[in-house]
mmCIF file of C-alpha atoms in Angstrom:
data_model
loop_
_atom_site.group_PDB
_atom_site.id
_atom_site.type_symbol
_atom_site.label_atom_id
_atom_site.label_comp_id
_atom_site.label_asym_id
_atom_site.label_seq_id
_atom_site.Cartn_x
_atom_site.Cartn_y
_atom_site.Cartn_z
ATOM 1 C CA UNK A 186 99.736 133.515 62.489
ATOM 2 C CA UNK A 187 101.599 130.650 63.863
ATOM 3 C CA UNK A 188 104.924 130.397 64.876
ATOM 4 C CA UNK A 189 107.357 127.955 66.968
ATOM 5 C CA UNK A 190 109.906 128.747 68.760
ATOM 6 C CA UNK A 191 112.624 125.857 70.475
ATOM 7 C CA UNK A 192 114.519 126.840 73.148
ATOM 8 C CA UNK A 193 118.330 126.791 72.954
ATOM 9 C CA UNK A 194 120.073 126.803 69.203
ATOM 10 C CA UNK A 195 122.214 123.904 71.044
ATOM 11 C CA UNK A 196 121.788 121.482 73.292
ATOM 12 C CA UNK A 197 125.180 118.698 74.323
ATOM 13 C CA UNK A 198 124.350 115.759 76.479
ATOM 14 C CA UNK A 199 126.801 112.774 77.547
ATOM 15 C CA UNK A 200 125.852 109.612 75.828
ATOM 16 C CA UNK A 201 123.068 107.570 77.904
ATOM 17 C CA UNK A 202 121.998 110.918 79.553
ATOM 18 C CA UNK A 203 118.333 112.417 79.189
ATOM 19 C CA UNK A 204 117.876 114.494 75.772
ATOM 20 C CA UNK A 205 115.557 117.245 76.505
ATOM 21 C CA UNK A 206 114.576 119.465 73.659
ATOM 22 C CA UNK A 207 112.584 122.878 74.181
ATOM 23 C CA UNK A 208 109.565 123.864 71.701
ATOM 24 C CA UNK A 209 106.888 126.283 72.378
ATOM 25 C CA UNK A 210 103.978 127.049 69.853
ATOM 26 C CA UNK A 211 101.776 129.827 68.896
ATOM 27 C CA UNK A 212 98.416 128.665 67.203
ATOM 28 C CA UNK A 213 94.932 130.384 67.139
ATOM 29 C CA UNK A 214 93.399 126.986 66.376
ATOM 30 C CA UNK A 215 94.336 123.540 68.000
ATOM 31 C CA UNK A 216 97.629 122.392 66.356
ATOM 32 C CA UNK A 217 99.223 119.848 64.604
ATOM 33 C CA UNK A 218 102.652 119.600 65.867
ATOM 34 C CA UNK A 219 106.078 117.642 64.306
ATOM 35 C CA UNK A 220 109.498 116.654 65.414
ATOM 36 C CA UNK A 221 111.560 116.450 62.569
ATOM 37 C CA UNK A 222 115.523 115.402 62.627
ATOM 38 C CA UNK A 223 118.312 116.019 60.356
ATOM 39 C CA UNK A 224 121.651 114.967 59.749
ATOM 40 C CA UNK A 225 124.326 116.769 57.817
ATOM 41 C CA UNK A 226 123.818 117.400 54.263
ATOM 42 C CA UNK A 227 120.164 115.132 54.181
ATOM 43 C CA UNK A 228 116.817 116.154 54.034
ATOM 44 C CA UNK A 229 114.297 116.163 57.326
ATOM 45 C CA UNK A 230 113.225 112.964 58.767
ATOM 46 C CA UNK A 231 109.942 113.078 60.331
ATOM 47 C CA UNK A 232 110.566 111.797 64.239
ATOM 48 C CA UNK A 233 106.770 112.016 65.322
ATOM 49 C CA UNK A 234 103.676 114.378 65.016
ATOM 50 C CA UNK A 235 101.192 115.110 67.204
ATOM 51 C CA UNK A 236 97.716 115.477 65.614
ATOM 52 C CA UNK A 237 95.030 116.004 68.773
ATOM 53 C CA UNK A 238 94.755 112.198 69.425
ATOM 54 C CA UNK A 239 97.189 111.610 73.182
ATOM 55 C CA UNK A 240 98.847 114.229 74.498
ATOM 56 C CA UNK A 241 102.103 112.006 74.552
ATOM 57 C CA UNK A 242 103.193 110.898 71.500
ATOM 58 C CA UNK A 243 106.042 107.952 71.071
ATOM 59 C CA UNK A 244 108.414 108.360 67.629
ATOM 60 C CA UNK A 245 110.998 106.714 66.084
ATOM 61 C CA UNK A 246 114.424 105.965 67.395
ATOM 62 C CA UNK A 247 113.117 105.949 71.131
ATOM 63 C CA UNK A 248 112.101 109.428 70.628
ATOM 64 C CA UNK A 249 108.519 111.162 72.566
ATOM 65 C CA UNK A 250 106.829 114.478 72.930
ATOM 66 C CA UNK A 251 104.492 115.541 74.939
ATOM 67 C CA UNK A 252 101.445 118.203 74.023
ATOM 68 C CA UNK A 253 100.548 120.528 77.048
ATOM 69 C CA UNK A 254 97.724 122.686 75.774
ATOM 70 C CA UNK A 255 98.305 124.939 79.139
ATOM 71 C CA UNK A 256 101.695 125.483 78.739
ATOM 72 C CA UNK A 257 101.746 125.820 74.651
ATOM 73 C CA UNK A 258 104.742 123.348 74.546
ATOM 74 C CA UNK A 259 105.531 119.912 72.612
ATOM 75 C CA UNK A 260 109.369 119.263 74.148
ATOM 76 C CA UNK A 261 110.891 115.978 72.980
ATOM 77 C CA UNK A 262 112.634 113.986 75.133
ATOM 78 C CA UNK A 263 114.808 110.319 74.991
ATOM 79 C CA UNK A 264 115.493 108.594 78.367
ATOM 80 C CA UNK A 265 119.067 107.779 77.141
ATOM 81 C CA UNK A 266 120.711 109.511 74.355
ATOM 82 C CA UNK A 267 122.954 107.651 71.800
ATOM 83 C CA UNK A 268 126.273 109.029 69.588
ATOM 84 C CA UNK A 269 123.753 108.782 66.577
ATOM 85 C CA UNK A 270 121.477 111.193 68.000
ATOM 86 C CA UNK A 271 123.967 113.724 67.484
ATOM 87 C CA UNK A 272 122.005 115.638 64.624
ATOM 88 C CA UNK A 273 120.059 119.100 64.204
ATOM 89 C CA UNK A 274 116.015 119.037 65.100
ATOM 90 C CA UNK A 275 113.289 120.527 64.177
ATOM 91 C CA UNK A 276 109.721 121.476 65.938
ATOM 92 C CA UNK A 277 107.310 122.655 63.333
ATOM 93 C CA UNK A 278 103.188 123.330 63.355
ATOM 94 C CA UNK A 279 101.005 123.350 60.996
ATOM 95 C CA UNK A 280 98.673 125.722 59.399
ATOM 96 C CA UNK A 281 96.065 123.520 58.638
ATOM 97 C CA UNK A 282 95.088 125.378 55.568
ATOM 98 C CA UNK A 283 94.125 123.717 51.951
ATOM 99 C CA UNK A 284 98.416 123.740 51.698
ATOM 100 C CA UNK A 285 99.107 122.212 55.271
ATOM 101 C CA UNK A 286 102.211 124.573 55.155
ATOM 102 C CA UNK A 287 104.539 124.254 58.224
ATOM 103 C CA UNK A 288 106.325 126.259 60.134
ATOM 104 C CA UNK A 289 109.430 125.518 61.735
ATOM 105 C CA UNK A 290 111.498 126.985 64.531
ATOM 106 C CA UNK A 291 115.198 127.626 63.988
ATOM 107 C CA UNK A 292 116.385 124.244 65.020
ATOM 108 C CA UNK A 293 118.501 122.376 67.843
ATOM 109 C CA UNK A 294 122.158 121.226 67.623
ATOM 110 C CA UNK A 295 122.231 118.265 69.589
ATOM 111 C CA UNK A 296 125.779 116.557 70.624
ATOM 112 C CA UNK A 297 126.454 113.818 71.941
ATOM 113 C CA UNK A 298 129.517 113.766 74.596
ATOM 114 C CA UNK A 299 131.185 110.121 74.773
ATOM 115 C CA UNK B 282 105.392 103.398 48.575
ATOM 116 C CA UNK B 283 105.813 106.985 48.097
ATOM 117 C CA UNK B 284 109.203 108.661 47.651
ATOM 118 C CA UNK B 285 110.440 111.602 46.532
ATOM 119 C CA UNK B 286 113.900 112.529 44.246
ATOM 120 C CA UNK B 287 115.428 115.722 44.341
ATOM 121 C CA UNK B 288 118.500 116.800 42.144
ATOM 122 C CA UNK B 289 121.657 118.060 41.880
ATOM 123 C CA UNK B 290 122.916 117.389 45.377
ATOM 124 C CA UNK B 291 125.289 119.640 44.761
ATOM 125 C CA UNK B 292 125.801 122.377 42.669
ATOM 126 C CA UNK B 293 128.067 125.695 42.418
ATOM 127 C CA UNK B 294 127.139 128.280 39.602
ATOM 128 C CA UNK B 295 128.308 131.397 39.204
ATOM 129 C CA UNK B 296 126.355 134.973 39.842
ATOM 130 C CA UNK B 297 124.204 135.772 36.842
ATOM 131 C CA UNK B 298 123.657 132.223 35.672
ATOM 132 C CA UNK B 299 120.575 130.423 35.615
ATOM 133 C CA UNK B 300 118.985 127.364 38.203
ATOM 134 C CA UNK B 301 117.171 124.859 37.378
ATOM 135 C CA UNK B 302 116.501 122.621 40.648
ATOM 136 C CA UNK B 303 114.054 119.325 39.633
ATOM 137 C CA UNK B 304 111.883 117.607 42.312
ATOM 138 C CA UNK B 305 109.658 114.622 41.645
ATOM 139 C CA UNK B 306 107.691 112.026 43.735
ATOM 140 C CA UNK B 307 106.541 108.796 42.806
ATOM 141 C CA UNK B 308 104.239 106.647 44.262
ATOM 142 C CA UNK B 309 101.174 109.195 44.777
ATOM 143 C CA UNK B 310 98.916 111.241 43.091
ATOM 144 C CA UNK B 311 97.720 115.282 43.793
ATOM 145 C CA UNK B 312 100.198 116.044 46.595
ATOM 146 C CA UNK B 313 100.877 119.318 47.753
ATOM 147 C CA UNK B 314 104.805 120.490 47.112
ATOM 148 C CA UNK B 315 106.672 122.629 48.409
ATOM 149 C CA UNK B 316 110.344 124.202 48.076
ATOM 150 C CA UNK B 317 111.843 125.301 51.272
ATOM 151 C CA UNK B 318 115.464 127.011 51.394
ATOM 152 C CA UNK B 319 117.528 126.254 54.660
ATOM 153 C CA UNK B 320 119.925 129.081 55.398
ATOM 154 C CA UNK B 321 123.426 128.415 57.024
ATOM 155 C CA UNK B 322 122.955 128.052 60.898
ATOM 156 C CA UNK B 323 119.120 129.327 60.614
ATOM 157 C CA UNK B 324 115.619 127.649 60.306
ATOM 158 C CA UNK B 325 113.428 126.552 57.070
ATOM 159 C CA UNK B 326 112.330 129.313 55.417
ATOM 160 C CA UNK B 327 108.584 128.197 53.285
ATOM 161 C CA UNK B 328 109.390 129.638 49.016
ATOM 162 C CA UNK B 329 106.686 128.032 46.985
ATOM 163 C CA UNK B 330 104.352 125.784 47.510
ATOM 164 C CA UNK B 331 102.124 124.022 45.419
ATOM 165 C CA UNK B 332 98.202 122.247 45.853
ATOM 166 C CA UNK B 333 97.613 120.919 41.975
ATOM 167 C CA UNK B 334 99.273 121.287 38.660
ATOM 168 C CA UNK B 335 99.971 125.321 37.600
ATOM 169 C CA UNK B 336 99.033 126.309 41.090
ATOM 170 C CA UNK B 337 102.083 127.945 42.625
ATOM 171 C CA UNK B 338 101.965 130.413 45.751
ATOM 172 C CA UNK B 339 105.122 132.380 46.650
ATOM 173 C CA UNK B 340 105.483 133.161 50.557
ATOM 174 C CA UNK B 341 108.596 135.376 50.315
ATOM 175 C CA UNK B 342 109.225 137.940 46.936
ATOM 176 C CA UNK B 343 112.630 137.424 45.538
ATOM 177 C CA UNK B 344 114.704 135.930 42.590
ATOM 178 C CA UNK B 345 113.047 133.099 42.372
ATOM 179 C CA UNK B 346 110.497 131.624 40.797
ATOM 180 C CA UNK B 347 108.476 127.843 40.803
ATOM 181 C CA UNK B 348 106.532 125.607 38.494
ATOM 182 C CA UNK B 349 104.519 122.548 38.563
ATOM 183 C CA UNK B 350 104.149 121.258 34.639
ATOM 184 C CA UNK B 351 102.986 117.858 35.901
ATOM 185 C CA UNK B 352 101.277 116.401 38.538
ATOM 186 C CA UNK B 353 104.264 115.364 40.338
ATOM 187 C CA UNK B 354 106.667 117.615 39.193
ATOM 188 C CA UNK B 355 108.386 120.578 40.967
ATOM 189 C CA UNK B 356 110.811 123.040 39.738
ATOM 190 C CA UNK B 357 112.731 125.560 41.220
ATOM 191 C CA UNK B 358 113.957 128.235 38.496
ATOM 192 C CA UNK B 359 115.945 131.861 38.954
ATOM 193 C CA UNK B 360 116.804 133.593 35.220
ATOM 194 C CA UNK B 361 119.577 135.466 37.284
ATOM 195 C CA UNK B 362 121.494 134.003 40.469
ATOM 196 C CA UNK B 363 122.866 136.026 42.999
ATOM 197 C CA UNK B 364 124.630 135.592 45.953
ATOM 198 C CA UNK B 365 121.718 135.854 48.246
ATOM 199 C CA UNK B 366 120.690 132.452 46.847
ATOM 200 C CA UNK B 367 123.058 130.419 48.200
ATOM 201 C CA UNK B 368 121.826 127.531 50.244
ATOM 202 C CA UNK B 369 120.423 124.270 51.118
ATOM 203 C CA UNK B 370 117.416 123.814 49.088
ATOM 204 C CA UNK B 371 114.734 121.461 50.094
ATOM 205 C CA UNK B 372 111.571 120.014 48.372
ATOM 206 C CA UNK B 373 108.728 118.406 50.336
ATOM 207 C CA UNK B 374 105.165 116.827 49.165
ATOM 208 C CA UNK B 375 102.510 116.143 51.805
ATOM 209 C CA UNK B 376 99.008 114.668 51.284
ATOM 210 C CA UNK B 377 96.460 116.719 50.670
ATOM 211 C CA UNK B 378 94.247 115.075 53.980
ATOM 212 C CA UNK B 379 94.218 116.501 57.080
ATOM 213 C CA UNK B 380 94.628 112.914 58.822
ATOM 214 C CA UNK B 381 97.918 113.122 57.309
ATOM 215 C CA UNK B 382 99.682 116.504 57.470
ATOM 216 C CA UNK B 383 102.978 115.679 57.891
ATOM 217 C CA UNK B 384 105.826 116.655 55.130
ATOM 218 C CA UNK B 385 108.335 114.258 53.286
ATOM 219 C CA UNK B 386 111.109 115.917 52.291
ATOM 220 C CA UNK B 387 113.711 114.908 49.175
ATOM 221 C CA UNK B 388 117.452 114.849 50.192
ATOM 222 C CA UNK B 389 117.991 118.554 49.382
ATOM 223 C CA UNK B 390 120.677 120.475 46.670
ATOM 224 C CA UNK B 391 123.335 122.401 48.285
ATOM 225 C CA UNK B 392 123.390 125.620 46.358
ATOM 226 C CA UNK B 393 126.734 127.298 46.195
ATOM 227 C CA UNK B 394 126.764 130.817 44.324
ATOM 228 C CA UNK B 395 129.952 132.086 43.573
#
């Protein structure tokens, strides 16, 4: 079975500092992996996915991941962070199957210190 | 363009009563659905999910149950609320291609039992 697991339920950065958040995955087959974000009371927004194409993958709102196959991990990362980062995220894989289910990890509290 | 409407937003019912959560999407045909329930402080937990029209699969046995009457159509239905049920409920669709596994996901209902 799959799983994902991020590292750290939160995370607080000063504004313009690196953003550096933890995700490790568990896959029998070569995964599909997702960043998803979401702010309070809304639905997920999907950041970026990863889907076997380059190992480093660019997203929205200056957001990237990189895949390391030999260390099971897809950690997203922004150079600077910004007050409207300040939001829960989500790493999530997927099972591939006929229902392309995912799975998510328990999520990331990022904040933003001014 | 494809989006997808999810309703209540909110909604507080009392133990005992009946839910009725609707999900549609527009602008695509034969998607997979899904319902996913988000917990206070915890992850995305997968309830139904959904690859054509009266095709539901359950992931988790509880007190709730899901339909799909029309192509596009989810529902999210309990005869009997309890407390347990309180959350943040979230539909999703996907396509049903590999190339593109990633989820969309509605702007959720915030389920309040009482």
């Amino acid at each position: 079975a799959q799983s994902v697991t991020q590292l750290g339920s939160h995370v607080s950065v000063s504004e313009g500092a690196l953003v550096l958040l933890r995700c490790n995955y568990s896959s029998s087959v070569p995964p599909y992996l997702f960043w998803y974000v979401q702010y309070p009371n809304q639905g997920l927004q999907l950041l970026l996915k990863y889907t076997s194409a380059a190992t480093l993958v660019k997203g929205i709102n200056g957001f990237e991941a990189e895949f390391k196959k030999s260390e099971t991990s897809f950690h997203l990362t922004k150079p600077s962070a910004h007050m409207s980062d300040a939001a829960e995220y989500f790493c999530a894989v997927s099972d591939l199957g006929g229902a392309q289910k995912l799975v998510f990890g328990q999520g990331t509290r990022l904040t933003i210190n001014p | 363009s494809q989006t997808i409407h999810q309703w209540p937003a909110t909604l507080v019912q009392p133990v005992g009563s009946p839910l009725s959560l609707e999900c549609t999407v527009e602008g695509t045909s034969n998607p997979n659905l899904y319902w996913y329930r988000q917990a206070a402080g915890r992850g995305l937990q997968l309830l139904f999910y959904s690859v054509g029209i009266g095709q539901i699969s359950s992931e988790v046995p509880q007190n709730l149950s899901a339909s799909r009457p029309q192509d596009r159509q989810f529902i999210l239905s309990s005869k009997k609320l309890l407390l347990s049920d309180s959350g943040f409920y979230l539909c999703a669709w996907s396509r049903t291609t590999v190339e593109f596994p990633e989820a969309f996901f509605g702007q959720g209902t915030r389920l309040t039992v009482v």
